Tab-separated table of C-alpha atoms and ligand atoms in Angstrom:
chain	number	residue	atom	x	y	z
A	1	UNK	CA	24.540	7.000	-0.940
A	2	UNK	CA	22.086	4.557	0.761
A	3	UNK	CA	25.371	3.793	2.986
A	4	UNK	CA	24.914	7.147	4.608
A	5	UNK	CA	21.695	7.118	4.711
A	6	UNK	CA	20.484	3.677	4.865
A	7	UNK	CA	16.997	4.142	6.797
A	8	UNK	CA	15.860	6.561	5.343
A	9	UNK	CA	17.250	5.259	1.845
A	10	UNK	CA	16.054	1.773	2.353
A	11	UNK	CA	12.786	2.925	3.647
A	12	UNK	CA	11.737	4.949	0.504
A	13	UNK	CA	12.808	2.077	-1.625
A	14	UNK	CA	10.593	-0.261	0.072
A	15	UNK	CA	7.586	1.871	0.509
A	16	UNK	CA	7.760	3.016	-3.219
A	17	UNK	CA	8.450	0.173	-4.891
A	18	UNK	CA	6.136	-2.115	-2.791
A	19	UNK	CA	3.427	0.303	-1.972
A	20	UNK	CA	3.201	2.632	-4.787
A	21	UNK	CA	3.886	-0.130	-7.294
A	22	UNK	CA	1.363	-2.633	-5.795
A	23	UNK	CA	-1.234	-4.094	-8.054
A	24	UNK	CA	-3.209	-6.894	-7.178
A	25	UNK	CA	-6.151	-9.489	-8.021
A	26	UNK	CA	-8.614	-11.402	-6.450
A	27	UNK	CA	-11.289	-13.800	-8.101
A	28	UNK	CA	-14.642	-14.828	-6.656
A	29	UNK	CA	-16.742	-17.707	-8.624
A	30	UNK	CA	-20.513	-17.515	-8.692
A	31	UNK	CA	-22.056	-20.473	-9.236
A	32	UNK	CA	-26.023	-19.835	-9.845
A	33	UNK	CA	-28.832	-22.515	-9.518
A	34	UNK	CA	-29.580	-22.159	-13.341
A	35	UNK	CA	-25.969	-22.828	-14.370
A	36	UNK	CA	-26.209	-20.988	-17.919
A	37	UNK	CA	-25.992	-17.659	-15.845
A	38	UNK	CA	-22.947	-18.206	-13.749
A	39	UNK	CA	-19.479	-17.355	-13.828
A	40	UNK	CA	-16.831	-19.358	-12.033
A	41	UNK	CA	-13.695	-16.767	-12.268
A	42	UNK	CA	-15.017	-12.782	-12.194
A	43	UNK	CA	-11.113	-11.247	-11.953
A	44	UNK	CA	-11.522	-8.047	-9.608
A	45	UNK	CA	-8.021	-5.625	-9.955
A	46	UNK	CA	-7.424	-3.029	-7.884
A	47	UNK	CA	-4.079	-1.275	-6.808
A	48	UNK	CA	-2.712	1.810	-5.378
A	49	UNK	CA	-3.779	4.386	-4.084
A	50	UNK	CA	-6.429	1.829	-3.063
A	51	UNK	CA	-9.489	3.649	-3.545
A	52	UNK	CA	-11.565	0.659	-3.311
A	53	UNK	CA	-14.573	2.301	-3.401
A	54	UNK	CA	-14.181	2.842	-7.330
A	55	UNK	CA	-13.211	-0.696	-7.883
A	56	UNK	CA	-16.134	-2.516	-9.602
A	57	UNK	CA	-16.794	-5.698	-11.336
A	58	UNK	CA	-19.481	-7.112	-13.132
A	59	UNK	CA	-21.468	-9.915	-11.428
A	60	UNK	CA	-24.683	-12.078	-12.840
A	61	UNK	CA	-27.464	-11.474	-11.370
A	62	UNK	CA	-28.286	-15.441	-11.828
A	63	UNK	CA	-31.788	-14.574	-13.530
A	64	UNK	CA	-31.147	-15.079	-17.058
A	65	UNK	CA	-28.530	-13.550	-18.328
A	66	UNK	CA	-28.348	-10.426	-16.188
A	67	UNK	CA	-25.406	-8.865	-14.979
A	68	UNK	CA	-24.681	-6.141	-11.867
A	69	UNK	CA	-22.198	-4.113	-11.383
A	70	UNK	CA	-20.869	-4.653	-7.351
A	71	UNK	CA	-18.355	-1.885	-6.016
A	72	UNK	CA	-16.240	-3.003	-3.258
A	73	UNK	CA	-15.944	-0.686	0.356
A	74	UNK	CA	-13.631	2.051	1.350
A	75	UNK	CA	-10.831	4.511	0.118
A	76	UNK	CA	-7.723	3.982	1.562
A	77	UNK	CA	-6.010	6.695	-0.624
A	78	UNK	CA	-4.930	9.073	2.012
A	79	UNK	CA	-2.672	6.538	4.319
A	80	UNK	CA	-1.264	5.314	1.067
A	81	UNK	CA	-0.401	8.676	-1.052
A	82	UNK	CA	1.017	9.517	3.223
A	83	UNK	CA	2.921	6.607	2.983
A	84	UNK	CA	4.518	7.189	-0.246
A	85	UNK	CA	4.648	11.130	-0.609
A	86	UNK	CA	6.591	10.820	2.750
A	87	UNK	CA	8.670	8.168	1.507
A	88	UNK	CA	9.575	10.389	-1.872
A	89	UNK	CA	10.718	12.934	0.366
A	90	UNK	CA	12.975	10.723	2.855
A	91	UNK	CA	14.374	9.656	-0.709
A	92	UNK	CA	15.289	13.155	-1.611
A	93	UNK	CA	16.129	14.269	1.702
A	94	UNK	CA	19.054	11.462	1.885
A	95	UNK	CA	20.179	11.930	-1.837
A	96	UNK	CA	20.095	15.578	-0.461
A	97	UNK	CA	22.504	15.049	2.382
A	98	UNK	CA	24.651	12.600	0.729
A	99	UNK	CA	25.615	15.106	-1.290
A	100	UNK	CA	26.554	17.524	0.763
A	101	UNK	CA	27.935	15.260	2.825
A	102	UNK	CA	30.186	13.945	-0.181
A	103	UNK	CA	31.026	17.068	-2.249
A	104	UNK	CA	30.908	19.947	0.772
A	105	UNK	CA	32.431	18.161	3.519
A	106	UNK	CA	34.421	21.209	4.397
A	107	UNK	CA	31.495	23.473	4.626
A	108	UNK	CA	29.063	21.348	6.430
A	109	UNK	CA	31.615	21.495	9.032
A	110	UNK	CA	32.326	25.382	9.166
A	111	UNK	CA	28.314	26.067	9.539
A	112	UNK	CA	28.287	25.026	13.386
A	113	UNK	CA	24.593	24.523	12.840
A	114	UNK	CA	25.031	21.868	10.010
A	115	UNK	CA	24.858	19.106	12.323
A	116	UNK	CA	21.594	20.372	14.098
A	117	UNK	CA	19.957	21.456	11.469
A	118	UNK	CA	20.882	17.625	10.308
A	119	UNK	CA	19.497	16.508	13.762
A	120	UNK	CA	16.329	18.109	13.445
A	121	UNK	CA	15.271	17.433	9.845
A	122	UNK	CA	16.224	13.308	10.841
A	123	UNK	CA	14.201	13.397	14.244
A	124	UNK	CA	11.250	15.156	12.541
A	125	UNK	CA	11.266	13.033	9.399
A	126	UNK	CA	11.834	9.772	12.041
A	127	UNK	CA	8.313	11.267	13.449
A	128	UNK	CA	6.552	11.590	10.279
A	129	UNK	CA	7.693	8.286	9.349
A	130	UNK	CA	6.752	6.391	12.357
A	131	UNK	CA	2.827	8.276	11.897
A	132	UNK	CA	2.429	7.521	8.012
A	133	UNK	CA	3.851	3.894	8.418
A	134	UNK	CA	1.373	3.096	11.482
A	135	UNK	CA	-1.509	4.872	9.637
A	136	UNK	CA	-0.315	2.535	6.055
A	137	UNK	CA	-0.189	-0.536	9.006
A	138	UNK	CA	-3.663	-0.004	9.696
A	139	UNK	CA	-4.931	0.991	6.027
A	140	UNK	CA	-3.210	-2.425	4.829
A	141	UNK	CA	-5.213	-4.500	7.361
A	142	UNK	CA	-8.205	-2.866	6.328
A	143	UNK	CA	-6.883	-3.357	2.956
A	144	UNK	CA	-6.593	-7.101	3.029
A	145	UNK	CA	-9.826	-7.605	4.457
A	146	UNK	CA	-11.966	-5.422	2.166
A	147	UNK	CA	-10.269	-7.607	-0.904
A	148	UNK	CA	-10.855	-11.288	1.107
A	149	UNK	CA	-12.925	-12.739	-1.496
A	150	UNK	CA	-15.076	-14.057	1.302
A	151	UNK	CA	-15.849	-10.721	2.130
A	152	UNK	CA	-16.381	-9.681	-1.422
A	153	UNK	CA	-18.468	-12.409	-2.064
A	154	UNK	CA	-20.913	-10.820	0.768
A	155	UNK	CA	-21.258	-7.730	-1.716
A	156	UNK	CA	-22.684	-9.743	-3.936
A	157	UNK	CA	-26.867	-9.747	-4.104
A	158	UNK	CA	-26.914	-12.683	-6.120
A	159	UNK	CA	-24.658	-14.549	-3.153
A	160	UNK	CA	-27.369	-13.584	-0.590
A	161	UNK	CA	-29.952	-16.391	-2.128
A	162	UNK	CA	-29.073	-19.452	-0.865
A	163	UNK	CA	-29.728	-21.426	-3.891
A	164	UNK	CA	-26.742	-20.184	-5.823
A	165	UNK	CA	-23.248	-20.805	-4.585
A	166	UNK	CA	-20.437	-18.505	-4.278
A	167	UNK	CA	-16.922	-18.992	-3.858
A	168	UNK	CA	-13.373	-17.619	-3.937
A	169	UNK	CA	-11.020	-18.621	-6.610
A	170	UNK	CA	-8.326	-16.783	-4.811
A	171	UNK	CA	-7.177	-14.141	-3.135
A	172	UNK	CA	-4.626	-10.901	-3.946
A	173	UNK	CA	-0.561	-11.639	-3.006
A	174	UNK	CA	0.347	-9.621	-0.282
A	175	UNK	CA	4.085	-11.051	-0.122
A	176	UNK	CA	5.687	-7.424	-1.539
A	177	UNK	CA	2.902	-5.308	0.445
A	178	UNK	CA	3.918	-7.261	3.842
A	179	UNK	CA	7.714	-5.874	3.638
A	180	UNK	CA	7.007	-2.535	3.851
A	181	UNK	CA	4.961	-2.470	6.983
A	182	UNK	CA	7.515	-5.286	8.722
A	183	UNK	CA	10.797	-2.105	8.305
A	184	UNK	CA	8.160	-0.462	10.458
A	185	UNK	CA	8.980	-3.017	13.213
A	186	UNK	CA	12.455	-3.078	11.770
A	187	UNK	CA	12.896	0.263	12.953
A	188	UNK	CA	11.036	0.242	15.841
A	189	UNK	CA	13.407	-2.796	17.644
A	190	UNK	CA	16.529	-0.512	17.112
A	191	UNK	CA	15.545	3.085	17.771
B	201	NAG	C1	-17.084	-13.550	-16.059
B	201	NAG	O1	-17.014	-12.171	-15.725
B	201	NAG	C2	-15.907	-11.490	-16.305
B	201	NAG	C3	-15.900	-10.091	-15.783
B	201	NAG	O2	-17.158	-9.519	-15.700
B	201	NAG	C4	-16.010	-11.545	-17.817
B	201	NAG	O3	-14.879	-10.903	-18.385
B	201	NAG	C5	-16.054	-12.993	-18.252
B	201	NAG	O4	-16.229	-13.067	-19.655
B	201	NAG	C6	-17.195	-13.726	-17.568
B	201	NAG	N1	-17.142	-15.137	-17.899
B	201	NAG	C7	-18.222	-15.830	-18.261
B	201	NAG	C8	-18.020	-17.279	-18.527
B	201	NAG	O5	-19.304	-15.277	-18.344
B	202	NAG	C1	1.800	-11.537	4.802
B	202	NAG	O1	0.967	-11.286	5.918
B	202	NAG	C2	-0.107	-12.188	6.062
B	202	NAG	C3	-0.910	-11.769	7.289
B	202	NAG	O2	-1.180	-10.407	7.272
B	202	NAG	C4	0.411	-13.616	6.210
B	202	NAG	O3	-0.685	-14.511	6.302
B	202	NAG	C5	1.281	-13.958	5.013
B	202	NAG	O4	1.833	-15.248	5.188
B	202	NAG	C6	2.388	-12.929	4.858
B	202	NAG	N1	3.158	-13.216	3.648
B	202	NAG	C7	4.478	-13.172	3.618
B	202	NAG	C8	5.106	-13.514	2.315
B	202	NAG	O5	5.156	-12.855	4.584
């Protein structure tokens, strides 16, 4: 059915399985003047909905053998769950039409308001989609900069001493995450 209904289709594909599927690591290294106390690779996971602001990780405190626990900024939940709840319900909206459009042909064509009723639903859903994949846009941008492990090293109290070094081992993959804000300009060029 994603031959009838290929945006909309294709779209929900992409924004679940990239968006609501994404998980992702960074690692920051924190090298402290009394070497005993640091630790080079501190894995920080996080995911959706990106509620970053619950993602934690233990950092030493580089005195002794003390540790703190660092949170990183912001909650980006309600652009993502947007993103993907509207997504779900493009999905079932085209499996929807395909199959009247497949199995009540005949029908769809003796309602005269079939087609608008069509019309409307696809220009208001087009609508939706264009607002929850600009507000996702923007959330993702965010995103990527509240997980740069430069930035996340700034969170760090024991990185604010200039004695001890800090560092990023690397950052999170953003290769799946890019594809489902670049349909956005997909659809844009052709609409
Ligand atoms: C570094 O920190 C991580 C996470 O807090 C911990 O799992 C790991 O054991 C630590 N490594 C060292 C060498 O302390
Ligand atoms: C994803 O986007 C970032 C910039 O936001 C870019 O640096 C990176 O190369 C892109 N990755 C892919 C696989 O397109």
């Amino acid at each position: 059915f994603c031959m009838l209904y290929s945006d909309f289709c294709l779209f929900a594909v992409f924004a679940f399985s990239t968006c609501g599927g994404y998980s992702g690591q960074l690692r920051v290294s924190v090298d402290c003047m009394e070497k005993a106390s640091s630790n080079l690779s501190i894995p920080i996971d996080f995911g959706y909905p990106f509620r970053l602001d619950q993602v934690s990780f233990e950092a030493p405190a580089c005195e002794a053998t003390k540790r703190e626990r660092v949170f990183l900024i912001g909650d980006f939940s309600s652009s993502a769950e947007f993103f993907v709840t509207i997504s779900v319900f493009a999905f079932l909206y085209s499996l929807m039409a395909s199959i009247v459009y497949i199995f009540f042909l005949n029908k769809y064509r003796q309602i005269s308001r079939g087609p608008l009723i069509d019309f409307v639903v696809t220009v208001v859903f087009s609508f939706v989609w264009l607002v929850s994949s600009s507000a996702w846009a923007k959330a993702l941008s965010d995103v990527k900069t509240a997980t740069d492990p430069d930035e996340v090293q700034l969170l760090i109290p024991a990185c604010k001493v200039q004695t001890n070094k800090c560092g990023s081992v690397h950052g999170a993959r953003w290769s799946g995450l890019n594809t489902s804000v670049v349909r956005l300009g997909d659809r844009c060029n052709y609409t």
